[in-house]
Amino acid sequence: MTAPTTGPSEGRALALTSGPRRALDGFGRAVRSTALHAAPADVSELSALLARASSERLPVAMRGSGRSYGDAALNAGGLVLSTHRLDRALSWDPVEGVFEAEPGLTIEGLWRRTIEDGYWPAVVPGTAFPTLGGCVAMNIHGKNHFRAGNFGQHVLELDLVTPTGETLTCSPTQHPEVFHAVIGGFGMLGVVTRVKLRLKKVESGFLSVRGYNLPNLDALFDNFAEQLPQSDYLVGWVDAFARGDALGRAQVHRANYVPADADPEPGVSLHVERQGIPNRFFGVIPRGLMWRLLKPWVHDPGMRLVNWAKFTSSRLFDDPNKPFLQSHVAFAFLLDYVPRWREAYGRHGFIQVQPFVPKEAARDTFRDILTLCQQRDLVPYLAVFKRHRPDDFLLSHALDGFSLAMDFRVTAANRDRVWALGQEIGDRVVAAGGRFYFAKDAVARADQVAASFGPERLEQFFALKRRLDPAGVLSSELSRRVVPALAKALGD
């Protein structure tokens, strides 16, 4: 169903339950369902749709650009409200570096408006296409989490429309308890309709990047400990197929902002056109064709070879003593190099599991997890290693520790085993005192999530849910998967 062409003020009824359904999926394509769908053109239309859904007792889930890997933006049998039409930039102050926009504006839409004034988003994910509203709801992080924190730590203010029709302007000082619960609250307390955030001042359009080739997991942890104090960004790719003494072998990239006096293209490198990703691989293959060329390799033998080739090439060509320059876009948005890359996984897609584990337990836990994946004969085709820091958001995944994001291909034959493995990993996360990340999760059990966050945080969240959404209008497949048992555990 598309949004009505006339607003509620003109008296036109907003058809909901009688509207057509739309098939939607998570970004990994392994979970999908059918729901009513609407894309309001403005905040008043969005509020009217929320009110109508409440009167019809129709559950509502929010969806930005559909970049959550699992079921966070799915709502089988309910209504999905898309914010992609609410994408206006509202204000930009290049002196203070403060930007305001509607929730449907993407990270790409943001940086393109600010880079030439010397500002870059302080925190970005691995793709430029999530919306600002989605970044708030999931409190996304980037390769500089250890340095800059989460997205929410750079939000100055937001507007929230609740299912009761109330509009709240929230900040660290205005309705602070709501502010700290909405950021990372996966869209369950209200709809963010305006985001005001502070950006990072940069003097060059380039980053200085160094590569490190590391023989195993212990070397990876040791290298991070050495490099963190002198890094603006730090990320590791892990060959999850490697075994024995090579378990956890990795390639690490460290990046630092380039000062103005070291910019080889002063006054030019900050231009929008200098921030693009190359249109051709090796100067020959169009980016748009790469996913088709990758697809025949997306199976265990093929990805074992791809991982080996990547590690071997890094051993041959990475020299930490010879840094190279990359644009902010080229370094940050690796997932955008190959358009439609998720389709290379085939019709059943993939899921991502990203355990966050405290630093004291991370080394042993990740060794255990990588070994478990090999024992179960379900090796992740991509594994990414990051360092994190804690924050004070209510349901934050962030902690003083590490994460290992792992992509698992799903097939008709292995689906049940993949889900079972994901939950085995979840048990290890809980045992280690770790956290779950709702932007990625598709498989965690409610009891695991409850044990991870603990009763005090959950009691606060449910109190706010009862206050802001007493009828429980906001409800996604993610919330129904993890929240009912949480509520029961609290006697709700």
PDB file of N, CA and C in Angstrom, residues 33-75:
ATOM      1  N   SER A  33       8.809 -11.568   5.231  1.00  0.00           N
ATOM      2  CA  SER A  33       7.386 -11.746   5.532  1.00  0.00           C
ATOM      3  C   SER A  33       6.589 -10.723   4.741  1.00  0.00           C
ATOM      4  N   THR A  34       5.267 -10.827   4.864  1.00  0.00           N
ATOM      5  CA  THR A  34       4.354  -9.949   4.136  1.00  0.00           C
ATOM      6  C   THR A  34       3.599  -9.079   5.124  1.00  0.00           C
ATOM      7  N   ALA A  35       3.479  -7.799   4.807  1.00  0.00           N
ATOM      8  CA  ALA A  35       2.804  -6.856   5.700  1.00  0.00           C
ATOM      9  C   ALA A  35       2.151  -5.753   4.893  1.00  0.00           C
ATOM     10  N   LEU A  36       1.208  -5.070   5.521  1.00  0.00           N
ATOM     11  CA  LEU A  36       0.726  -3.813   4.968  1.00  0.00           C
ATOM     12  C   LEU A  36       1.879  -2.822   4.961  1.00  0.00           C
ATOM     13  N   HIS A  37       1.867  -1.897   4.017  1.00  0.00           N
ATOM     14  CA  HIS A  37       2.988  -0.979   3.877  1.00  0.00           C
ATOM     15  C   HIS A  37       2.470   0.416   3.534  1.00  0.00           C
ATOM     16  N   ALA A  38       3.044   1.417   4.174  1.00  0.00           N
ATOM     17  CA  ALA A  38       2.703   2.800   3.862  1.00  0.00           C
ATOM     18  C   ALA A  38       3.944   3.656   3.972  1.00  0.00           C
ATOM     19  N   ALA A  39       4.016   4.694   3.139  1.00  0.00           N
ATOM     20  CA  ALA A  39       5.161   5.604   3.133  1.00  0.00           C
ATOM     21  C   ALA A  39       4.646   7.026   3.264  1.00  0.00           C
ATOM     22  N   PRO A  40       4.424   7.511   4.481  1.00  0.00           N
ATOM     23  CA  PRO A  40       3.896   8.863   4.676  1.00  0.00           C
ATOM     24  C   PRO A  40       4.819   9.917   4.097  1.00  0.00           C
ATOM     25  N   ALA A  41       4.217  10.991   3.585  1.00  0.00           N
ATOM     26  CA  ALA A  41       4.977  12.058   2.939  1.00  0.00           C
ATOM     27  C   ALA A  41       5.415  13.131   3.903  1.00  0.00           C
ATOM     28  N   ASP A  42       4.788  13.193   5.071  1.00  0.00           N
ATOM     29  CA  ASP A  42       5.173  14.201   6.047  1.00  0.00           C
ATOM     30  C   ASP A  42       4.814  13.698   7.440  1.00  0.00           C
ATOM     31  N   VAL A  43       5.198  14.472   8.447  1.00  0.00           N
ATOM     32  CA  VAL A  43       5.015  14.043   9.833  1.00  0.00           C
ATOM     33  C   VAL A  43       3.542  13.962  10.202  1.00  0.00           C
ATOM     34  N   SER A  44       2.718  14.876   9.687  1.00  0.00           N
ATOM     35  CA  SER A  44       1.297  14.835  10.021  1.00  0.00           C
ATOM     36  C   SER A  44       0.646  13.568   9.483  1.00  0.00           C
ATOM     37  N   GLU A  45       1.053  13.163   8.299  1.00  0.00           N
ATOM     38  CA  GLU A  45       0.512  11.933   7.722  1.00  0.00           C
ATOM     39  C   GLU A  45       0.981  10.720   8.513  1.00  0.00           C
ATOM     40  N   LEU A  46       2.237  10.739   8.942  1.00  0.00           N
ATOM     41  CA  LEU A  46       2.755   9.662   9.768  1.00  0.00           C
ATOM     42  C   LEU A  46       1.981   9.551  11.071  1.00  0.00           C
ATOM     43  N   SER A  47       1.725  10.695  11.720  1.00  0.00           N
ATOM     44  CA  SER A  47       0.991  10.692  12.986  1.00  0.00           C
ATOM     45  C   SER A  47      -0.422  10.154  12.798  1.00  0.00           C
ATOM     46  N   ALA A  48      -1.042  10.522  11.681  1.00  0.00           N
ATOM     47  CA  ALA A  48      -2.395  10.044  11.412  1.00  0.00           C
ATOM     48  C   ALA A  48      -2.416   8.533  11.189  1.00  0.00           C
ATOM     49  N   LEU A  49      -1.402   8.022  10.515  1.00  0.00           N
ATOM     50  CA  LEU A  49      -1.322   6.577  10.299  1.00  0.00           C
ATOM     51  C   LEU A  49      -1.114   5.834  11.615  1.00  0.00           C
ATOM     52  N   LEU A  50      -0.293   6.394  12.485  1.00  0.00           N
ATOM     53  CA  LEU A  50      -0.108   5.791  13.801  1.00  0.00           C
ATOM     54  C   LEU A  50      -1.423   5.759  14.571  1.00  0.00           C
ATOM     55  N   ALA A  51      -2.154   6.865  14.541  1.00  0.00           N
ATOM     56  CA  ALA A  51      -3.419   6.942  15.267  1.00  0.00           C
ATOM     57  C   ALA A  51      -4.430   5.945  14.706  1.00  0.00           C
ATOM     58  N   ARG A  52      -4.489   5.846  13.392  1.00  0.00           N
ATOM     59  CA  ARG A  52      -5.428   4.912  12.768  1.00  0.00           C
ATOM     60  C   ARG A  52      -5.058   3.462  13.110  1.00  0.00           C
ATOM     61  N   ALA A  53      -3.764   3.152  13.071  1.00  0.00           N
ATOM     62  CA  ALA A  53      -3.324   1.804  13.424  1.00  0.00           C
ATOM     63  C   ALA A  53      -3.678   1.481  14.864  1.00  0.00           C
ATOM     64  N   SER A  54      -3.544   2.460  15.742  1.00  0.00           N
ATOM     65  CA  SER A  54      -3.881   2.248  17.150  1.00  0.00           C
ATOM     66  C   SER A  54      -5.371   1.950  17.308  1.00  0.00           C
ATOM     67  N   SER A  55      -6.192   2.695  16.582  1.00  0.00           N
ATOM     68  CA  SER A  55      -7.641   2.479  16.690  1.00  0.00           C
ATOM     69  C   SER A  55      -8.052   1.121  16.124  1.00  0.00           C
ATOM     70  N   GLU A  56      -7.311   0.622  15.152  1.00  0.00           N
ATOM     71  CA  GLU A  56      -7.614  -0.675  14.551  1.00  0.00           C
ATOM     72  C   GLU A  56      -6.849  -1.812  15.222  1.00  0.00           C
ATOM     73  N   ARG A  57      -6.087  -1.479  16.290  1.00  0.00           N
ATOM     74  CA  ARG A  57      -5.287  -2.465  17.015  1.00  0.00           C
ATOM     75  C   ARG A  57      -4.362  -3.221  16.059  1.00  0.00           C
ATOM     76  N   LEU A  58      -3.728  -2.457  15.194  1.00  0.00           N
ATOM     77  CA  LEU A  58      -2.846  -3.003  14.182  1.00  0.00           C
ATOM     78  C   LEU A  58      -1.399  -2.718  14.579  1.00  0.00           C
ATOM     79  N   PRO A  59      -0.572  -3.735  14.772  1.00  0.00           N
ATOM     80  CA  PRO A  59       0.820  -3.482  15.161  1.00  0.00           C
ATOM     81  C   PRO A  59       1.582  -2.766  14.054  1.00  0.00           C
ATOM     82  N   VAL A  60       2.472  -1.858  14.457  1.00  0.00           N
ATOM     83  CA  VAL A  60       3.224  -1.031  13.524  1.00  0.00           C
ATOM     84  C   VAL A  60       4.719  -1.214  13.761  1.00  0.00           C
ATOM     85  N   ALA A  61       5.451  -1.429  12.679  1.00  0.00           N
ATOM     86  CA  ALA A  61       6.916  -1.447  12.723  1.00  0.00           C
ATOM     87  C   ALA A  61       7.436  -0.373  11.773  1.00  0.00           C
ATOM     88  N   MET A  62       8.575   0.206  12.129  1.00  0.00           N
ATOM     89  CA  MET A  62       9.180   1.244  11.302  1.00  0.00           C
ATOM     90  C   MET A  62      10.262   0.626  10.409  1.00  0.00           C
ATOM     91  N   ARG A  63      10.446   1.262   9.241  1.00  0.00           N
ATOM     92  CA  ARG A  63      11.455   0.794   8.283  1.00  0.00           C
ATOM     93  C   ARG A  63      12.060   2.007   7.590  1.00  0.00           C
ATOM     94  N   GLY A  64      13.386   2.059   7.565  1.00  0.00           N
ATOM     95  CA  GLY A  64      14.060   3.126   6.847  1.00  0.00           C
ATOM     96  C   GLY A  64      14.411   2.642   5.454  1.00  0.00           C
ATOM     97  N   SER A  65      15.666   2.273   5.246  1.00  0.00           N
ATOM     98  CA  SER A  65      16.071   1.742   3.949  1.00  0.00           C
ATOM     99  C   SER A  65      16.230   0.224   3.981  1.00  0.00           C
ATOM    100  N   GLY A  66      15.770  -0.414   5.051  1.00  0.00           N
ATOM    101  CA  GLY A  66      15.783  -1.874   5.111  1.00  0.00           C
ATOM    102  C   GLY A  66      17.166  -2.469   5.253  1.00  0.00           C
ATOM    103  N   ARG A  67      18.075  -1.786   5.964  1.00  0.00           N
ATOM    104  CA  ARG A  67      19.455  -2.260   6.077  1.00  0.00           C
ATOM    105  C   ARG A  67      19.717  -3.086   7.334  1.00  0.00           C
ATOM    106  N   SER A  68      18.733  -3.240   8.201  1.00  0.00           N
ATOM    107  CA  SER A  68      18.909  -4.153   9.324  1.00  0.00           C
ATOM    108  C   SER A  68      18.933  -5.579   8.774  1.00  0.00           C
ATOM    109  N   TYR A  69      19.902  -6.370   9.213  1.00  0.00           N
ATOM    110  CA  TYR A  69      20.128  -7.683   8.612  1.00  0.00           C
ATOM    111  C   TYR A  69      19.016  -8.672   8.918  1.00  0.00           C
ATOM    112  N   GLY A  70      18.377  -8.542  10.086  1.00  0.00           N
ATOM    113  CA  GLY A  70      17.410  -9.534  10.521  1.00  0.00           C
ATOM    114  C   GLY A  70      15.971  -9.061  10.398  1.00  0.00           C
ATOM    115  N   ASP A  71      15.199  -9.225  11.485  1.00  0.00           N
ATOM    116  CA  ASP A  71      13.756  -8.995  11.432  1.00  0.00           C
ATOM    117  C   ASP A  71      13.320  -7.701  12.116  1.00  0.00           C
ATOM    118  N   ALA A  72      14.237  -6.760  12.302  1.00  0.00           N
ATOM    119  CA  ALA A  72      13.910  -5.523  13.015  1.00  0.00           C
ATOM    120  C   ALA A  72      12.892  -4.668  12.277  1.00  0.00           C
ATOM    121  N   ALA A  73      12.868  -4.732  10.942  1.00  0.00           N
ATOM    122  CA  ALA A  73      11.953  -3.906  10.150  1.00  0.00           C
ATOM    123  C   ALA A  73      10.891  -4.750   9.450  1.00  0.00           C
ATOM    124  N   LEU A  74      10.598  -5.925  10.005  1.00  0.00           N
ATOM    125  CA  LEU A  74       9.546  -6.796   9.471  1.00  0.00           C
ATOM    126  C   LEU A  74       8.379  -6.845  10.446  1.00  0.00           C
ATOM    127  N   ASN A  75       7.185  -7.133   9.914  1.00  0.00           N
ATOM    128  CA  ASN A  75       5.988  -7.084  10.757  1.00  0.00           C
ATOM    129  C   ASN A  75       4.877  -7.900  10.124  1.00  0.00           C
TER     130      ASN A  75
END
